[in-house]
CSV table of C-alpha atoms in Angstrom, one decimal:
chain,number,residue,atom,x,y,z
A,7,MET,CA,128.7,90.2,100.3
A,8,LYS,CA,132.2,90.7,101.7
A,9,LEU,CA,132.0,94.4,100.8
A,10,LEU,CA,128.7,94.7,102.7
A,11,LEU,CA,130.3,93.2,105.8
A,12,ILE,CA,133.3,95.4,105.6
A,13,SER,CA,131.1,98.5,105.3
A,14,PHE,CA,129.5,97.6,108.6
A,15,VAL,CA,132.8,97.1,110.4
A,16,LEU,CA,134.7,100.1,108.9
A,17,GLY,CA,131.9,102.5,108.2
A,18,LEU,CA,129.6,102.2,111.2
A,19,GLY,CA,131.8,100.2,113.6
A,20,VAL,CA,129.1,97.5,113.6
A,21,LEU,CA,130.4,94.5,115.4
A,22,SER,CA,134.0,95.8,115.4
A,23,LEU,CA,135.4,93.3,117.8
A,24,GLY,CA,138.0,95.6,119.3
A,25,SER,CA,135.6,98.3,120.2
A,26,LEU,CA,133.6,96.5,122.9
A,27,ASP,CA,134.4,94.6,126.0
A,28,PHE,CA,132.7,91.2,126.0
A,29,THR,CA,133.4,87.5,126.8
A,30,PRO,CA,135.5,85.2,124.6
A,31,THR,CA,132.3,83.1,124.1
A,32,ILE,CA,130.4,86.1,122.6
A,33,ASN,CA,133.5,87.1,120.7
A,34,LYS,CA,133.5,83.6,119.1
A,35,GLU,CA,129.8,83.7,118.3
A,36,ILE,CA,130.1,87.0,116.6
A,37,VAL,CA,132.9,85.7,114.4
A,38,GLU,CA,130.7,82.7,113.5
A,39,ALA,CA,127.7,85.0,112.7
A,40,GLN,CA,129.9,87.1,110.4
A,41,GLU,CA,131.4,84.0,108.7
A,42,PHE,CA,127.9,82.7,107.9
A,43,LEU,CA,127.2,86.1,106.5
A,44,LEU,CA,130.3,86.0,104.3
A,45,VAL,CA,129.1,82.7,102.7
A,46,GLN,CA,125.6,84.1,102.3
A,47,ASP,CA,124.1,81.7,104.8
A,48,TYR,CA,121.7,84.4,106.0
A,49,GLU,CA,119.4,82.2,108.1
A,50,ARG,CA,122.3,80.7,110.2
A,51,SER,CA,123.8,84.2,110.6
A,52,ILE,CA,120.5,85.5,111.8
A,53,ALA,CA,120.1,82.6,114.2
A,54,LYS,CA,123.6,83.1,115.6
A,55,TYR,CA,123.0,86.8,116.2
A,56,LYS,CA,119.7,86.0,117.9
A,57,GLU,CA,121.5,83.5,120.2
A,58,ILE,CA,123.9,86.3,121.2
A,59,LEU,CA,120.9,88.6,122.0
A,60,LYS,CA,119.4,85.9,124.3
A,61,LYS,CA,122.6,86.2,126.4
A,62,ASN,CA,121.5,89.9,127.1
A,63,PRO,CA,124.7,91.6,126.1
A,64,GLY,CA,125.3,95.3,126.8
A,65,ASN,CA,123.2,97.9,124.9
A,66,GLU,CA,126.0,99.0,122.7
A,67,LEU,CA,126.4,95.5,121.3
A,68,LYS,CA,122.7,95.0,121.1
A,69,VAL,CA,122.4,98.2,119.0
A,70,LYS,CA,125.0,96.9,116.5
A,71,ILE,CA,123.4,93.5,116.3
A,72,TYR,CA,119.9,95.0,115.7
A,73,TYR,CA,121.3,97.2,113.0
A,74,GLN,CA,123.1,94.2,111.4
A,75,LEU,CA,119.9,92.1,111.5
A,76,GLY,CA,118.0,95.0,109.9
A,77,GLU,CA,120.4,95.1,107.0
A,78,ILE,CA,120.3,91.3,106.5
A,79,TYR,CA,116.5,91.2,106.5
A,80,SER,CA,116.3,94.2,104.1
A,81,THR,CA,119.3,93.9,101.8
A,82,ASN,CA,119.7,90.2,101.6
A,83,LEU,CA,116.3,88.7,102.3
A,84,GLY,CA,113.9,91.4,101.2
A,85,LYS,CA,111.9,91.0,104.4
A,86,ASN,CA,111.0,94.6,104.9
A,87,ASP,CA,108.7,94.4,107.9
A,88,GLU,CA,111.3,92.5,109.9
A,89,ALA,CA,114.0,94.9,108.8
A,90,ILE,CA,111.9,97.9,110.0
A,91,ASP,CA,111.3,96.2,113.3
A,92,TYR,CA,115.1,95.9,114.0
A,93,PHE,CA,115.9,99.4,112.8
A,94,THR,CA,113.2,100.6,115.1
A,95,LYS,CA,114.8,98.7,118.0
A,96,VAL,CA,118.0,100.6,117.3
A,97,LYS,CA,116.2,103.9,117.6
A,98,GLU,CA,114.6,102.8,120.9
A,99,LEU,CA,117.8,101.7,122.5
A,100,THR,CA,120.4,104.3,121.6
A,101,GLU,CA,121.0,108.0,121.6
A,102,ASP,CA,124.0,107.7,119.3
A,103,PRO,CA,123.4,110.2,116.5
A,104,LEU,CA,125.1,108.0,113.9
A,105,PHE,CA,122.9,105.0,114.6
A,106,LEU,CA,119.8,107.2,115.0
A,107,VAL,CA,120.3,108.8,111.6
A,108,LYS,CA,121.3,105.6,109.7
A,109,SER,CA,118.4,103.6,111.1
A,110,GLU,CA,115.9,106.4,110.3
A,111,GLU,CA,117.3,106.6,106.8
A,112,ARG,CA,117.0,102.8,106.3
A,113,ILE,CA,113.4,102.9,107.6
A,114,GLY,CA,112.5,105.8,105.3
A,115,GLU,CA,114.1,104.2,102.3
A,116,ILE,CA,112.4,100.8,102.8
A,117,ALA,CA,109.0,102.4,103.4
A,118,PHE,CA,109.4,104.7,100.4
A,119,SER,CA,110.9,102.4,97.8
A,120,PHE,CA,109.8,99.0,98.7
A,121,SER,CA,106.8,98.8,101.1
A,122,LYS,CA,105.2,101.9,99.6
A,123,ASN,CA,104.2,102.9,103.1
A,124,PHE,CA,104.3,106.7,102.5
A,125,THR,CA,102.9,107.6,105.9
A,126,GLN,CA,105.9,105.9,107.4
A,127,SER,CA,108.4,107.3,104.9
A,128,PHE,CA,107.0,110.8,105.6
A,129,LEU,CA,107.5,110.4,109.3
A,130,SER,CA,111.0,109.1,108.9
A,131,TYR,CA,112.1,111.9,106.5
A,132,LYS,CA,110.4,114.5,108.7
A,133,ASN,CA,112.4,113.2,111.7
A,134,LEU,CA,115.6,113.4,109.7
A,135,SER,CA,114.8,116.9,108.5
A,136,GLU,CA,114.4,118.1,112.1
A,137,PHE,CA,117.8,117.0,113.3
A,138,THR,CA,119.9,119.8,114.9
A,139,PRO,CA,122.3,120.8,113.5
A,140,LYS,CA,120.9,120.3,110.0
A,141,LEU,CA,122.1,117.1,108.4
A,142,GLY,CA,124.0,117.1,105.1
A,143,ASN,CA,121.2,115.3,103.3
A,144,PHE,CA,118.6,117.8,104.4
A,145,ASP,CA,117.5,118.6,100.8
A,146,PHE,CA,116.9,115.0,100.0
A,147,TYR,CA,114.9,114.4,103.2
A,148,GLN,CA,112.7,117.5,102.4
A,149,PHE,CA,112.1,116.3,98.9
A,150,ARG,CA,111.2,112.8,100.0
A,151,MET,CA,108.8,114.4,102.6
A,152,ALA,CA,107.1,116.3,99.8
A,153,VAL,CA,106.8,113.2,97.5
A,154,SER,CA,105.6,111.1,100.4
A,155,SER,CA,102.9,113.6,101.2
A,156,PHE,CA,101.7,113.5,97.6
A,157,LYS,CA,101.8,109.7,97.5
A,158,LYS,CA,99.7,109.4,100.7
A,159,GLY,CA,97.1,111.9,99.4
A,160,ASN,CA,98.0,114.9,101.6
A,161,ILE,CA,98.1,117.3,98.6
A,162,GLU,CA,98.1,120.6,100.4
A,163,GLU,CA,101.0,119.5,102.6
A,164,SER,CA,102.9,118.3,99.6
A,165,ILE,CA,102.3,121.6,97.7
A,166,LYS,CA,103.5,123.6,100.7
A,167,THR,CA,106.7,121.6,100.9
A,168,PHE,CA,107.4,121.8,97.2
A,169,GLU,CA,106.8,125.5,97.2
A,170,THR,CA,109.3,125.8,100.0
A,171,ILE,CA,111.8,123.9,97.9
A,172,GLN,CA,111.1,126.1,94.9
A,173,SER,CA,111.7,129.2,96.9
A,174,ASN,CA,115.4,128.2,97.3
A,175,THR,CA,117.2,128.2,93.9
A,176,ASN,CA,120.2,126.4,95.6
A,177,HIS,CA,118.1,123.5,96.7
A,178,LYS,CA,119.3,120.2,95.2
A,179,PHE,CA,115.7,119.4,94.1
A,180,PHE,CA,114.7,122.9,93.0
A,181,LEU,CA,114.2,121.7,89.4
A,182,ASP,CA,112.2,118.6,90.5
A,183,SER,CA,109.8,120.9,92.3
A,184,PHE,CA,108.5,122.3,89.0
A,185,TYR,CA,107.7,118.8,87.7
A,186,TYR,CA,106.0,117.7,90.9
A,187,LEU,CA,104.0,120.8,91.2
A,188,GLY,CA,102.9,120.3,87.6
A,189,LEU,CA,102.1,116.7,88.3
A,190,ILE,CA,100.1,117.5,91.5
A,191,ASN,CA,98.1,120.2,89.7
A,192,PHE,CA,97.5,117.7,86.8
A,193,HIS,CA,95.9,115.3,89.3
A,194,ARG,CA,93.8,118.2,90.7
A,195,LYS,CA,92.7,119.1,87.2
A,196,GLN,CA,94.1,122.5,87.6
A,197,TRP,CA,95.2,122.4,83.9
A,198,ASN,CA,96.5,125.9,83.4
A,199,ARG,CA,98.5,125.9,86.6
A,200,SER,CA,99.9,122.6,85.8
A,201,LEU,CA,101.0,123.8,82.3
A,202,VAL,CA,102.9,126.7,83.8
A,203,TYR,CA,105.0,124.4,86.0
A,204,LEU,CA,105.6,121.8,83.3
A,205,LYS,CA,106.7,124.4,80.8
A,206,GLU,CA,109.1,125.9,83.3
A,207,PHE,CA,110.4,122.4,84.0
A,208,ILE,CA,111.0,121.6,80.3
A,209,LYS,CA,112.8,124.9,79.8
A,210,ARG,CA,115.3,124.0,82.6
A,211,GLU,CA,115.6,120.2,82.4
A,212,SER,CA,118.3,118.6,80.2
A,213,LYS,CA,117.5,114.9,80.8
A,214,LYS,CA,115.5,113.8,77.7
A,215,ASP,CA,113.5,111.1,79.4
A,216,LEU,CA,112.2,113.5,82.0
A,217,VAL,CA,111.3,116.1,79.3
A,218,VAL,CA,109.4,113.4,77.4
A,219,GLN,CA,107.4,112.5,80.6
A,220,ALA,CA,106.5,116.2,81.1
A,221,LYS,CA,105.4,116.6,77.5
A,222,PHE,CA,103.2,113.5,77.8
A,223,LEU,CA,101.5,115.1,80.8
A,224,MET,CA,101.1,118.4,78.8
A,225,ALA,CA,99.6,116.5,75.9
A,226,ASN,CA,97.1,114.9,78.3
A,227,ILE,CA,96.1,118.4,79.5
A,228,TYR,CA,95.6,119.8,76.1
A,229,GLU,CA,93.6,116.8,75.1
A,230,SER,CA,91.4,117.3,78.2
A,231,LYS,CA,91.0,121.0,77.3
A,232,GLU,CA,89.9,120.0,73.8
A,233,GLU,CA,92.9,121.7,72.3
A,234,LEU,CA,93.3,118.7,70.0
A,235,LYS,CA,95.8,120.1,67.5
A,236,THR,CA,98.3,121.1,70.3
A,237,ALA,CA,97.7,117.7,72.0
A,238,TYR,CA,98.3,115.9,68.7
A,239,ASP,CA,101.5,117.8,68.0
A,240,LEU,CA,102.9,117.1,71.5
A,241,TYR,CA,102.1,113.4,71.3
A,242,TYR,CA,103.6,113.2,67.9
A,243,SER,CA,106.8,114.9,69.1
A,244,ILE,CA,107.4,112.1,71.7
A,245,LEU,CA,106.4,109.2,69.5
A,246,GLY,CA,109.2,106.6,69.7
A,247,LYS,CA,110.7,108.4,72.8
A,248,TYR,CA,108.0,107.7,75.4
A,249,PRO,CA,108.5,104.3,77.1
A,250,ASN,CA,105.1,102.9,76.0
A,251,THR,CA,104.9,103.6,72.3
A,252,GLN,CA,101.5,101.9,72.0
A,253,VAL,CA,99.9,104.4,74.4
A,254,VAL,CA,101.1,107.3,72.4
A,255,GLN,CA,100.0,105.7,69.1
A,256,ASN,CA,96.5,105.1,70.6
A,257,ARG,CA,96.3,108.7,71.7
A,258,LEU,CA,97.2,109.9,68.3
A,259,LYS,CA,94.6,107.7,66.6
A,260,SER,CA,91.9,108.8,69.1
A,261,ILE,CA,92.7,112.5,68.6
A,262,TYR,CA,92.8,112.1,64.8
A,263,SER,CA,89.4,110.4,64.8
A,264,ARG,CA,88.0,113.2,67.0
A,265,ARG,CA,89.3,115.9,64.7
A,266,ILE,CA,87.9,114.2,61.6
A,267,ALA,CA,84.5,113.9,63.4
A,268,ARG,CA,84.6,117.6,64.2
A,269,LYS,CA,85.0,118.5,60.5
A,270,ARG,CA,81.9,116.6,59.4
């Protein structure tokens, strides 16, 4: 918890007492709020920050308190809706690029990883990708945009973005684009197109768990295409490697029974 508070003070300048001009009373209340935070008394810390806000301090301090409240609600209490409300207040109140970027990043991350609100995460990462000059994490934002599009069901938009990523061999998510284009075409039942992307992904990927996942999808495709021997061989090759062993065993048994039935 102490490290979290230090990161606010030193990294973003949040509630850095020497950086703003405010009354000794507010100064004292900020110290109290931070002390509650240090001992993980989050509710009292929140209450103290809200008391400060009722005194209508200047916008610069408001922005820092809103950001702090967003972090407490998201990181410490897991109250994602409240957190997004406060990060949104930051965006509405300031034009400081640092706070605009950090708040949008937090909204995007919460929406993508926790709330599973992929419409919101798409909008956040789209906003971040449109900053001028281009931000250092542009590749990540673009990748998250593409995944969010896929997750919210906008398949054509997702394909277009992944194809843009794939056109740039220096893109940090160049390799991931092969897997996702394979996955998207798998869901579209475009079996042959999916296989092309998944095979390319396997050729290039060195992480064994990701290769196993791609092979599982390929086995599904061959099973759907009634190419049962190829499907069986692929399932067998990942037996004991795929996270859910029972699923693979069930597939092997099913294919074996179907192949026996064919011979009768």
